[in-house]
Coordinates of C-alpha atoms in Angstrom, one line a residue:
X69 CA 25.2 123.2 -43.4
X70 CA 23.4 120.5 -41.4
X71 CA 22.1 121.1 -37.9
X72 CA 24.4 118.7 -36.8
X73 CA 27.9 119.2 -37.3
X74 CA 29.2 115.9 -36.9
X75 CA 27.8 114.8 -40.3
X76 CA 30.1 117.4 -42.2
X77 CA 32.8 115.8 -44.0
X78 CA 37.0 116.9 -43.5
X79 CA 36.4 118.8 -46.8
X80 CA 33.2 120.3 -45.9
X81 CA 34.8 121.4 -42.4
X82 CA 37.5 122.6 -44.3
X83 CA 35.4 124.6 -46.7
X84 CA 33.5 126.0 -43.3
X85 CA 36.5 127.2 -41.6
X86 CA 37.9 129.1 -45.3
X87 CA 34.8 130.8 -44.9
X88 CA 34.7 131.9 -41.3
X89 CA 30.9 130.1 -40.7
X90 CA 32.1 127.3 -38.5
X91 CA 35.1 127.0 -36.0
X92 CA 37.7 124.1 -35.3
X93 CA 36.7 124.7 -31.4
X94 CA 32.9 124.1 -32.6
X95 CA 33.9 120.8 -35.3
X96 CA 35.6 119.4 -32.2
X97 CA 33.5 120.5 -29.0
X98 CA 31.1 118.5 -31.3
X99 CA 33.2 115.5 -32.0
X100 CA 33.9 115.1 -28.1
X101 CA 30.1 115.6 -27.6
X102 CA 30.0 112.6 -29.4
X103 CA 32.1 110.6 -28.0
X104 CA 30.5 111.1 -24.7
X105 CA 26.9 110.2 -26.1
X106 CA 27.6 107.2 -28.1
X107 CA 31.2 105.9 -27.1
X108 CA 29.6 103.6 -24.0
X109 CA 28.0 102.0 -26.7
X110 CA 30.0 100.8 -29.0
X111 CA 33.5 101.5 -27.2
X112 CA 35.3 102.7 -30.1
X113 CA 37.8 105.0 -28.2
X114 CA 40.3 103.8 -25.5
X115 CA 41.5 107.2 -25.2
X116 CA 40.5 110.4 -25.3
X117 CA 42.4 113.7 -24.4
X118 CA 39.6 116.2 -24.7
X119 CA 41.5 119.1 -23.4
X120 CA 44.4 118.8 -25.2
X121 CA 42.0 118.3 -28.6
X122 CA 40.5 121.6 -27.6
X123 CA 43.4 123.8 -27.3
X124 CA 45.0 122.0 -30.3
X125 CA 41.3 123.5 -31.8
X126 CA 41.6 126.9 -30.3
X127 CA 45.2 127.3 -31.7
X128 CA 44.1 126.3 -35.4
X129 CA 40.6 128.5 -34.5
X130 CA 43.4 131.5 -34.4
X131 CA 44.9 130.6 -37.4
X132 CA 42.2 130.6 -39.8
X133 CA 40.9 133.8 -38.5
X134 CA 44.2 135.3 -39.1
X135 CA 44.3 133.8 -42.8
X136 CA 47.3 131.4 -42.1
X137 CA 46.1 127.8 -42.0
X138 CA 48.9 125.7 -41.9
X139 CA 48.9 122.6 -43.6
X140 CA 45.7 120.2 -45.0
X141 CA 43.8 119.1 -42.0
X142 CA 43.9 122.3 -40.0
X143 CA 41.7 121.7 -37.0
X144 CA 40.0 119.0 -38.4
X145 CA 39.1 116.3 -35.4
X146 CA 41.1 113.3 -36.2
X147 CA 41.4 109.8 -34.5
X148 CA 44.9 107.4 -34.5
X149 CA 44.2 103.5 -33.9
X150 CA 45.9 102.0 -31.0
X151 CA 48.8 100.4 -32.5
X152 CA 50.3 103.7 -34.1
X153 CA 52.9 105.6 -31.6
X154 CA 51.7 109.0 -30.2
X155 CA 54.0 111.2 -28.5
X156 CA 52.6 111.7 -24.4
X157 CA 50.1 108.8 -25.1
X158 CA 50.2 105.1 -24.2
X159 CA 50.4 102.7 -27.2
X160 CA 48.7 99.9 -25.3
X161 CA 47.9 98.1 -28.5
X162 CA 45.1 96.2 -26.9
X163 CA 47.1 94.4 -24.6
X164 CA 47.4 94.1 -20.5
X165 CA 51.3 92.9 -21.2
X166 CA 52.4 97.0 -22.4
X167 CA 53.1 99.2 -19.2
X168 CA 50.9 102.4 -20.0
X169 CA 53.8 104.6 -18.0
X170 CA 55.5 104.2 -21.2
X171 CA 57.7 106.2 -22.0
X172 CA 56.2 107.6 -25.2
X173 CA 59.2 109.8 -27.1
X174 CA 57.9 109.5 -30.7
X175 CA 55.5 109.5 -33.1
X176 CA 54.9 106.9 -36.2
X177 CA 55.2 108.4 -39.3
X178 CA 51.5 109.1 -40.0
X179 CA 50.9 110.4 -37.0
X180 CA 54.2 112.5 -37.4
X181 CA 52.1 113.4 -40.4
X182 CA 48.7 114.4 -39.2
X183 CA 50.9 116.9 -36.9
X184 CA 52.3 118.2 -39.6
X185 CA 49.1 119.4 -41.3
X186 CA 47.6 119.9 -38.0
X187 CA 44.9 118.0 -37.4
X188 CA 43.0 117.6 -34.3
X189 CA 44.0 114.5 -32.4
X190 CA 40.7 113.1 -30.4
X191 CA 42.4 110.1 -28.8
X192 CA 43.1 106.7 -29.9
X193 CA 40.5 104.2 -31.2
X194 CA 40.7 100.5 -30.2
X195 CA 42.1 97.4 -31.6
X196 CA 42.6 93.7 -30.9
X197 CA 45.6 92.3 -29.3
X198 CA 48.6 93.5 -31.8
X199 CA 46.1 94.2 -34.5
X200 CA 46.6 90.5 -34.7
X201 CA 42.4 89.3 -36.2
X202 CA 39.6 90.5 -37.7
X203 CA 37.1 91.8 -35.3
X204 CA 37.6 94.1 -32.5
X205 CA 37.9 92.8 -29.1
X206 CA 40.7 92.4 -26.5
X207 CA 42.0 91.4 -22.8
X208 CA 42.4 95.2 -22.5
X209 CA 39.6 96.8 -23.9
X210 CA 36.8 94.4 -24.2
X211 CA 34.1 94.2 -27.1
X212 CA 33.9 97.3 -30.2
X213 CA 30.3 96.9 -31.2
X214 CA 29.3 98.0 -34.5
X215 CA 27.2 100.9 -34.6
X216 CA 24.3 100.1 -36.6
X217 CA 23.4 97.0 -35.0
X218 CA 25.7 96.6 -31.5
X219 CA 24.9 93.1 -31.1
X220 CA 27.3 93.1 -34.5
X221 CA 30.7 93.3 -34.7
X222 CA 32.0 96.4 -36.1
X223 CA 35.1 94.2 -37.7
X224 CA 38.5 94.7 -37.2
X225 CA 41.2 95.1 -36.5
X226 CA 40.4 98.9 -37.0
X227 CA 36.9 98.1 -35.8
X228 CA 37.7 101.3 -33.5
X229 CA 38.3 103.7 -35.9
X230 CA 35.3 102.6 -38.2
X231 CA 32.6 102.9 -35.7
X232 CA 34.2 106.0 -34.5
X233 CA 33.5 108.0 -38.1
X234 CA 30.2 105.9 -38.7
X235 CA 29.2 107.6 -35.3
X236 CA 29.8 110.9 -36.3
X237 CA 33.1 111.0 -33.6
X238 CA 35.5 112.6 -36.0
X239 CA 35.2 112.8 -39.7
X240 CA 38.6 111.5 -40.4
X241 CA 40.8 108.3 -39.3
X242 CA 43.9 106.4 -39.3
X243 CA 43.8 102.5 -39.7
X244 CA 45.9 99.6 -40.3
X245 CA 45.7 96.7 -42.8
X246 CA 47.3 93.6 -42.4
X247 CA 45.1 91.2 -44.1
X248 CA 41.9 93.3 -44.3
X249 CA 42.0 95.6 -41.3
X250 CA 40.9 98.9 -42.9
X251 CA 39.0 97.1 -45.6
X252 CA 36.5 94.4 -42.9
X253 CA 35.5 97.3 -40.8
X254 CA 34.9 100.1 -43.2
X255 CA 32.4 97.7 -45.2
X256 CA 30.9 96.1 -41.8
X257 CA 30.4 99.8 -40.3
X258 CA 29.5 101.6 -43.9
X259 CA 32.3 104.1 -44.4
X260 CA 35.1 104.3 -47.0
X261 CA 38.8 102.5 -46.3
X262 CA 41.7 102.5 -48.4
X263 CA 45.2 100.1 -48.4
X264 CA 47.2 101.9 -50.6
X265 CA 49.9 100.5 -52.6
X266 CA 52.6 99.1 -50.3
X267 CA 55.7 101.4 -49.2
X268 CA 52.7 105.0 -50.0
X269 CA 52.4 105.3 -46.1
X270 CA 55.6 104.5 -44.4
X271 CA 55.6 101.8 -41.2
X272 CA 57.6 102.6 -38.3
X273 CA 58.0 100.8 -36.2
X274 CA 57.9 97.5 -38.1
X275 CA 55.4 95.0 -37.9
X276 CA 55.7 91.3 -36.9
X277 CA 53.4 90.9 -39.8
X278 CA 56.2 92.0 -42.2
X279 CA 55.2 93.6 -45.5
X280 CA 51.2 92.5 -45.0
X281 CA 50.9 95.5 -43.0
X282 CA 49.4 98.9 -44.3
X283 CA 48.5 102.0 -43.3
X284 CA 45.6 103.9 -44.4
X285 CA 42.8 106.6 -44.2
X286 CA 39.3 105.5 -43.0
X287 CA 36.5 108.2 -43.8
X288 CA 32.9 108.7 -45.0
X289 CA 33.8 109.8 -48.1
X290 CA 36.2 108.9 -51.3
X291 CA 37.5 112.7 -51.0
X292 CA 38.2 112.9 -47.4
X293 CA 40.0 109.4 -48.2
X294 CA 42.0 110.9 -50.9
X295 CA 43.1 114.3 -48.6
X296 CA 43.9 112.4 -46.0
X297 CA 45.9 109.8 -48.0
X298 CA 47.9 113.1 -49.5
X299 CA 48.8 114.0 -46.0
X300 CA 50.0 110.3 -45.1
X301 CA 51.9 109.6 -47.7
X302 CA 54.8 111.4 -47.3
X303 CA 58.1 109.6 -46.8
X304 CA 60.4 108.8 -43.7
X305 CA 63.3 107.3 -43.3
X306 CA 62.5 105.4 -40.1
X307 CA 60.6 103.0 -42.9
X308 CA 63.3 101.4 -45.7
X309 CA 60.6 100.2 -48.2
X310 CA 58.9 103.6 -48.2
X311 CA 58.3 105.2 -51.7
X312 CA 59.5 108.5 -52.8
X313 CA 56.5 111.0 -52.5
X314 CA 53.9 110.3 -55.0
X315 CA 51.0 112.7 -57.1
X316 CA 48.5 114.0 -55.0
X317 CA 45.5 112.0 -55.5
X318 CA 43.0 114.4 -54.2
X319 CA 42.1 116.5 -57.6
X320 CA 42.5 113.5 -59.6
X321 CA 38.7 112.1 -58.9
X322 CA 37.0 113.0 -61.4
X323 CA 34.1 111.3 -63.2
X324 CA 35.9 111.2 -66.3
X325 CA 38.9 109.2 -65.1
X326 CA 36.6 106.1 -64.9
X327 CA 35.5 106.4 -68.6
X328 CA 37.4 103.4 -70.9
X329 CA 38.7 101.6 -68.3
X330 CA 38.9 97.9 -68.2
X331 CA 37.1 96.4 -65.3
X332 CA 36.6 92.7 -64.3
X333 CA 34.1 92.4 -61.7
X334 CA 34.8 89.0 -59.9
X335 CA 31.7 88.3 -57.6
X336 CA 33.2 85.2 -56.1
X337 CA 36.9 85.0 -56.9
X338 CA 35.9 81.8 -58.4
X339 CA 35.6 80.2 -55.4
X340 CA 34.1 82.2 -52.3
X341 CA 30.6 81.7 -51.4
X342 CA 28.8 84.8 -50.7
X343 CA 25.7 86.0 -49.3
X344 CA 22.9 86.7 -51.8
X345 CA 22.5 90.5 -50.6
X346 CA 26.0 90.9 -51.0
X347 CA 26.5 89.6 -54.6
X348 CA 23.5 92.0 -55.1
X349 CA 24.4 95.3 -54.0
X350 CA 28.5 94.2 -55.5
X351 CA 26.7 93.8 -58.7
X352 CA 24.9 97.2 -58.7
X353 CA 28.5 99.0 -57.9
X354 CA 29.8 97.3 -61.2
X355 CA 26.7 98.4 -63.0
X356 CA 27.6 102.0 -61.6
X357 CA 31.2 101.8 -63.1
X358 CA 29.9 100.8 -66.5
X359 CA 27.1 103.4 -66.5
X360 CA 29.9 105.7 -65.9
X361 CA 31.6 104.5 -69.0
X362 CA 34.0 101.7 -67.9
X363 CA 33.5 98.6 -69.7
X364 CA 33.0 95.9 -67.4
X365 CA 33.6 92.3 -67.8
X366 CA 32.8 89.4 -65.5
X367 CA 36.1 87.5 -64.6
X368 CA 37.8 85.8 -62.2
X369 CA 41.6 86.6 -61.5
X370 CA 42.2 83.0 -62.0
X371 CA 44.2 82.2 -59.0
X372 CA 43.9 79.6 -56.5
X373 CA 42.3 80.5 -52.8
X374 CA 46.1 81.2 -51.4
X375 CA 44.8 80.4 -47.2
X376 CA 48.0 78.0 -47.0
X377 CA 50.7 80.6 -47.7
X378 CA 49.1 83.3 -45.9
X379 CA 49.0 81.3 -42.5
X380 CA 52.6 80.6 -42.7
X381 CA 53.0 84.2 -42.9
X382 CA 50.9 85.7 -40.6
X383 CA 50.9 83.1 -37.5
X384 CA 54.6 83.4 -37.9
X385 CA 54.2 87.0 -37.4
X386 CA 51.8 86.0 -34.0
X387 CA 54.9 84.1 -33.0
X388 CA 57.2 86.9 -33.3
X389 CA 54.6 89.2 -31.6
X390 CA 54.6 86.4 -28.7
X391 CA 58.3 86.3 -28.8
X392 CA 58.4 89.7 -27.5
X393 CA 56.3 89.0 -24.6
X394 CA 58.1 88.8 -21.7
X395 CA 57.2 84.8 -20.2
X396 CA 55.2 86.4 -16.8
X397 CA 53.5 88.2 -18.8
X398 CA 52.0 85.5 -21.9
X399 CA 49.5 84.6 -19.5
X400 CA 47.7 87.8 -19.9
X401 CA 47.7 87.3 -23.9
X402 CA 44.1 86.6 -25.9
X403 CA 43.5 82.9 -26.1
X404 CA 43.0 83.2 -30.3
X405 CA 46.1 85.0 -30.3
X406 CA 48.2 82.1 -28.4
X407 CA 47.1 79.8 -30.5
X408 CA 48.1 81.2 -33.9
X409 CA 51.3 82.1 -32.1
X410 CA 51.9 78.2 -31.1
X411 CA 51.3 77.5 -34.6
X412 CA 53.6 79.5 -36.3
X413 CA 56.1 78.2 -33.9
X414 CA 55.7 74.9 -35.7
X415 CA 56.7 76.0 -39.1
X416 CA 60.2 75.4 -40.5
X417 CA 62.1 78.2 -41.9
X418 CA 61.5 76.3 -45.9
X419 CA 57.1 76.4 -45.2
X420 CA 58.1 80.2 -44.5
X421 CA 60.3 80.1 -47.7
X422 CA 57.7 78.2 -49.3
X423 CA 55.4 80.8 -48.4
X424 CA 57.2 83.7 -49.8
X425 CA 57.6 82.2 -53.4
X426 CA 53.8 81.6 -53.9
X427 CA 53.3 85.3 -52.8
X428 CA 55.3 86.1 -55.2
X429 CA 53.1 83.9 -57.5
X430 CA 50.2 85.4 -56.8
X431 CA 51.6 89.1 -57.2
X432 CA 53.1 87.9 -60.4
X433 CA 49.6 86.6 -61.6
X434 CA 47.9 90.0 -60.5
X435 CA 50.6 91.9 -62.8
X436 CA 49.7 89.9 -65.5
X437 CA 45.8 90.6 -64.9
X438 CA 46.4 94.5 -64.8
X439 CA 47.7 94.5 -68.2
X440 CA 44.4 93.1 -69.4
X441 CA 42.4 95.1 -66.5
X442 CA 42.4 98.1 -65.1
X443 CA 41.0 97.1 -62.1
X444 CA 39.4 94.5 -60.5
X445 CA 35.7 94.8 -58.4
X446 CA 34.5 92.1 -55.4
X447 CA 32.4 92.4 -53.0
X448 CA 35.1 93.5 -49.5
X449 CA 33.3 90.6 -47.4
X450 CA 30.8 87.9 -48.6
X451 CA 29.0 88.3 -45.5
X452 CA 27.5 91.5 -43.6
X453 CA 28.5 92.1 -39.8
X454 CA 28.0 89.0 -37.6
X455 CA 27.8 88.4 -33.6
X456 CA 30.0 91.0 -31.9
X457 CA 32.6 89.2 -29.1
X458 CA 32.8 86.1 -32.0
X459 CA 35.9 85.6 -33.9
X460 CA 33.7 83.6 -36.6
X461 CA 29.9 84.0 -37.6
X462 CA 28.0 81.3 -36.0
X463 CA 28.0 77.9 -37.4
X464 CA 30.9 78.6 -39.3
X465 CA 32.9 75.2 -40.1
X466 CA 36.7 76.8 -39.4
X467 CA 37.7 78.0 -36.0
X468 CA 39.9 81.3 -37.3
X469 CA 38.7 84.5 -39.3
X470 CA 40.8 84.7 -42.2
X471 CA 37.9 81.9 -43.5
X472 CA 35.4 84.1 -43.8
X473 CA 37.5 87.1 -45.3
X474 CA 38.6 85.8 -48.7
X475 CA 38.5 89.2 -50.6
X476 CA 40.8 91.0 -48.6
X477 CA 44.2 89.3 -47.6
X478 CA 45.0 88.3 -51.1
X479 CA 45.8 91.7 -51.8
X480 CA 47.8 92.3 -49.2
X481 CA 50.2 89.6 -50.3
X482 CA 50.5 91.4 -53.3
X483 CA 51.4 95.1 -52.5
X484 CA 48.2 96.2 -54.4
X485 CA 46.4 99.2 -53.4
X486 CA 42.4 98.0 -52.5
X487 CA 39.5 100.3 -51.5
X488 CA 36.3 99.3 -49.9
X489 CA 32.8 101.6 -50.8
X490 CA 29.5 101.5 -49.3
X491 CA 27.4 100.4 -51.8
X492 CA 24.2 99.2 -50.2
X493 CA 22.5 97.8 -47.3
X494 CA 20.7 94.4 -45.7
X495 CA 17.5 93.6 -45.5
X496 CA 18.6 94.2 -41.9
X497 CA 19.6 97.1 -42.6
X498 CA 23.2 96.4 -41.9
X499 CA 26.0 97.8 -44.2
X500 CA 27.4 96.3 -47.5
X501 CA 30.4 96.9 -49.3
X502 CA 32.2 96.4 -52.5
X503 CA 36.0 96.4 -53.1
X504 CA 38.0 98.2 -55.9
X505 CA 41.7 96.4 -56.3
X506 CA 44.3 98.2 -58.9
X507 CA 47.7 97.6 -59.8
X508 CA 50.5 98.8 -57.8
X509 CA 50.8 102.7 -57.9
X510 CA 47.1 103.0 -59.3
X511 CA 45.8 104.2 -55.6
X512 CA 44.1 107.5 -57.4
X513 CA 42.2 104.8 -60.0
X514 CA 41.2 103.1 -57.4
X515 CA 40.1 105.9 -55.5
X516 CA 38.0 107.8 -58.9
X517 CA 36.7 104.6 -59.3
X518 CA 34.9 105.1 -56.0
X519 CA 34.2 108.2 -56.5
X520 CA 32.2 107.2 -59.4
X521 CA 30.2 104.3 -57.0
X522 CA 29.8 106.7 -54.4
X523 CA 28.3 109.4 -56.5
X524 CA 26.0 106.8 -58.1
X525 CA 25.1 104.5 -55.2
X526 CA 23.7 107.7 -52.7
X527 CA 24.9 106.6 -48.8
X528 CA 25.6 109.8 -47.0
X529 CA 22.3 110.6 -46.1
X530 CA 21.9 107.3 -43.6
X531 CA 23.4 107.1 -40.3
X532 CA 23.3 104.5 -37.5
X533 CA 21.6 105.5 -34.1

């Protein structure tokens, strides 16, 4: 066991507690500790209910010394990002127009989850306005910095949660993914994210984004993704396009699932530009695959970069989040957010139909790929972590950040389940990682096929600070 605790995995925790030589008081007293060092920092929480955490800890403390642990996570310190409902805790979302005195009756259903299993909730990481870009500031909470560099952005919109488990505040997350937010700051922070197959974690309530949005586990390793995937994917019927409960995907990693399958690695999509570093360290995650027996294949998915369709659809979604706003209150709304609102407003209801049908294209296209692939390999971003408080890097020709994240949002037109990997680092030192797509339903392929990068491509052993 390392001296510090707060580099333990959930499973390695878990594996303490069966053995009575750690304590879920200890994991979280650490977890808090944490929080209070580095959390000024890089403002990853904003809110944090220490007491609470440490009586939840106390009571699971009492249940592993009796010999009934109840459920997966048991008293293993856990995070919720700030767009998810919590019982008792404002769900500010990262904006000045949500009255914190609530009330707060329910829960979402992963967090419904999480209590099930009984996890330790820490608090609630931040998010930009409504989750609505892809970095992590807000008119609420001001700028998430990303912990290895905090002049960086950590990403977003989950930027919160990922610098929370690269800091060592919590082994264990829950993001959301819309167009990318799991997958941007899990690569940009250097931990693992998954945006399982559509309908595997149910949404409640629903998003103005429609079916782009995602729920899923953020972690610093494939297994603590996969337990905490088995926990969240459970149905409820507060979600009508949830899926029956699926096969556990947590004993289905092994090394030998990757041997024979069909992978195209696609370092640029056939159109993306991407930073030299990054096409490296991408390429020596395919290697890995096909030294752990896949047979890998450069190719492009062969569609076209699909930016029109997926504006339609998400600034129509900012539009309906604005719609909601009461008139007073617009005023206190981000800037960026009001102006991909006041588009969307412009757009007739055949550019939204428009829209729909070439999503459908494009998931049709992907089906057809998976029959002659397995999966597919890209780099998550083309670019490591830029200026943090900056929707775009610097110099960047387009004024909105879907333009510099190209690997991500296709797939969430699509349903697909994708995972991001750490699979190197800058010359800066800053983190890089490499995205595994499957086919709908594949989220346990996609997830050993990380394994296998993970296990090959050694991470655990840097941490930021």
């Amino acid at each position: 066991m390392p001296d510090d605790i707060t580099r333990l995995s959930a499973t390695e925790l878990l594996g303490l507690y069966r053995r009575r030589e750690l304590s879920p008081v200890a994991a979280t007293r650490a977890a808090l500790d944490q929080i209070d060092a580095r959390d000024a920092a890089v403002n990853a929480f904003c809110l944090v209910r220490g007491e609470e955490s440490l009586a939840a800890a106390r009571e699971s403390e009492r249940r592993w010394h009796a010999g009934e642990p109840a459920g997966l996570l048991d008293g293993v310190p856990t995070s919720i990002k700030d767009l998810l409902l919590t019982t008792g805790w404002p769900t500010r979302r990262g904006s000045r127009t949500i009255d914190a005195a609530g009330p707060w009756p329910e829960d979402a259903p992963a967090v419904a989850r999480l209590r099930e299993h009984h996890a330790v909730l820490l608090g609630k990481t931040t998010t930009p306005e409504f989750g609505w870009k892809g970095v992590t500031d807000s008119p609420l909470t001001g700028v998430t910095r990303n912990p290895w560099d905090v002049s960086r952005t950590p990403g977003g919109s989950s930027g919160g949660a990922a610098a929370a488990v690269a800091c060592g505040m919590g082994p264990l997350a829950v993001g959301t993914d819309g167009a990318g937010s799991i997958r941007i700051p899990a690569s940009f922070c250097g931990i693992v994210g998954l945006k399982p197959t559509h309908g595997r974690v149910p949404v409640y309530p629903p998003s103005a984004f429609g079916t782009l949005s995602h729920v899923g586990p953020m972690t610093r390793t494939v297994a603590d993704a996969a337990l905490l995937l088995d926990v969240l994917g459970a149905p409820d019927a507060r979600d009508p396009l949830a899926l029956d409960r699926q096969a556990p995907v947590s004993g289905d990693l092994a090394g030998a699932r990757v041997r024979g399958l069909r992978v195209a690695f696609s370092p640029s999509l056939g159109y993306v530009q991407v930073d030299p570093e990054v096409a490296a360290a991408a390429a020596d995650a395919a290697a890995a695959l096909e030294a752990a027996g896949a047979h890998v294949t450069l190719a492009d998915p062969g569609f076209e970069r699909p930016i029109g369709a997926f504006n339609v659809i998400w600034n129509t979604g900012a539009a309906k989040l604005l719609d909601d706003v009461p008139a007073g209150r617009r005023a206190l709304v981000d800037p960026g957010l009001v102006q991909a609102a006041a588009e969307g407003g412009r757009y007739t209801a055949l550019d939204y139909a428009r829209a729909q049908y070439a999503r459908a294209g494009l998931g049709i296209a992907m089906g057809a790929f998976h029959e002659q692939y397995d999966l597919l390999v890209t780099p998550t971003e083309p670019i490591v972590a830029f200026e943090a408080g900056a929707e775009v890097p610097a110099g960047s020709a387009e004024p909105r950040w879907p333009s510099w994240t190209p690997f991500t949002y296709p797939f969430n037109m699509t349903h697909q389940p994708a995972a991001t990997v750490p699979c190197g680092f800058s010359a800066a030192g800053l983190p890089i990682g490499v995205q595994v797509v499957g086919p709908r339903h594949a989220d346990a392929l996609v997830l050993a096929a990380c394994a296998a990068i993970e296990q090959a491509l050694p991470w655990r052993d840097r941490w930021p600070g």
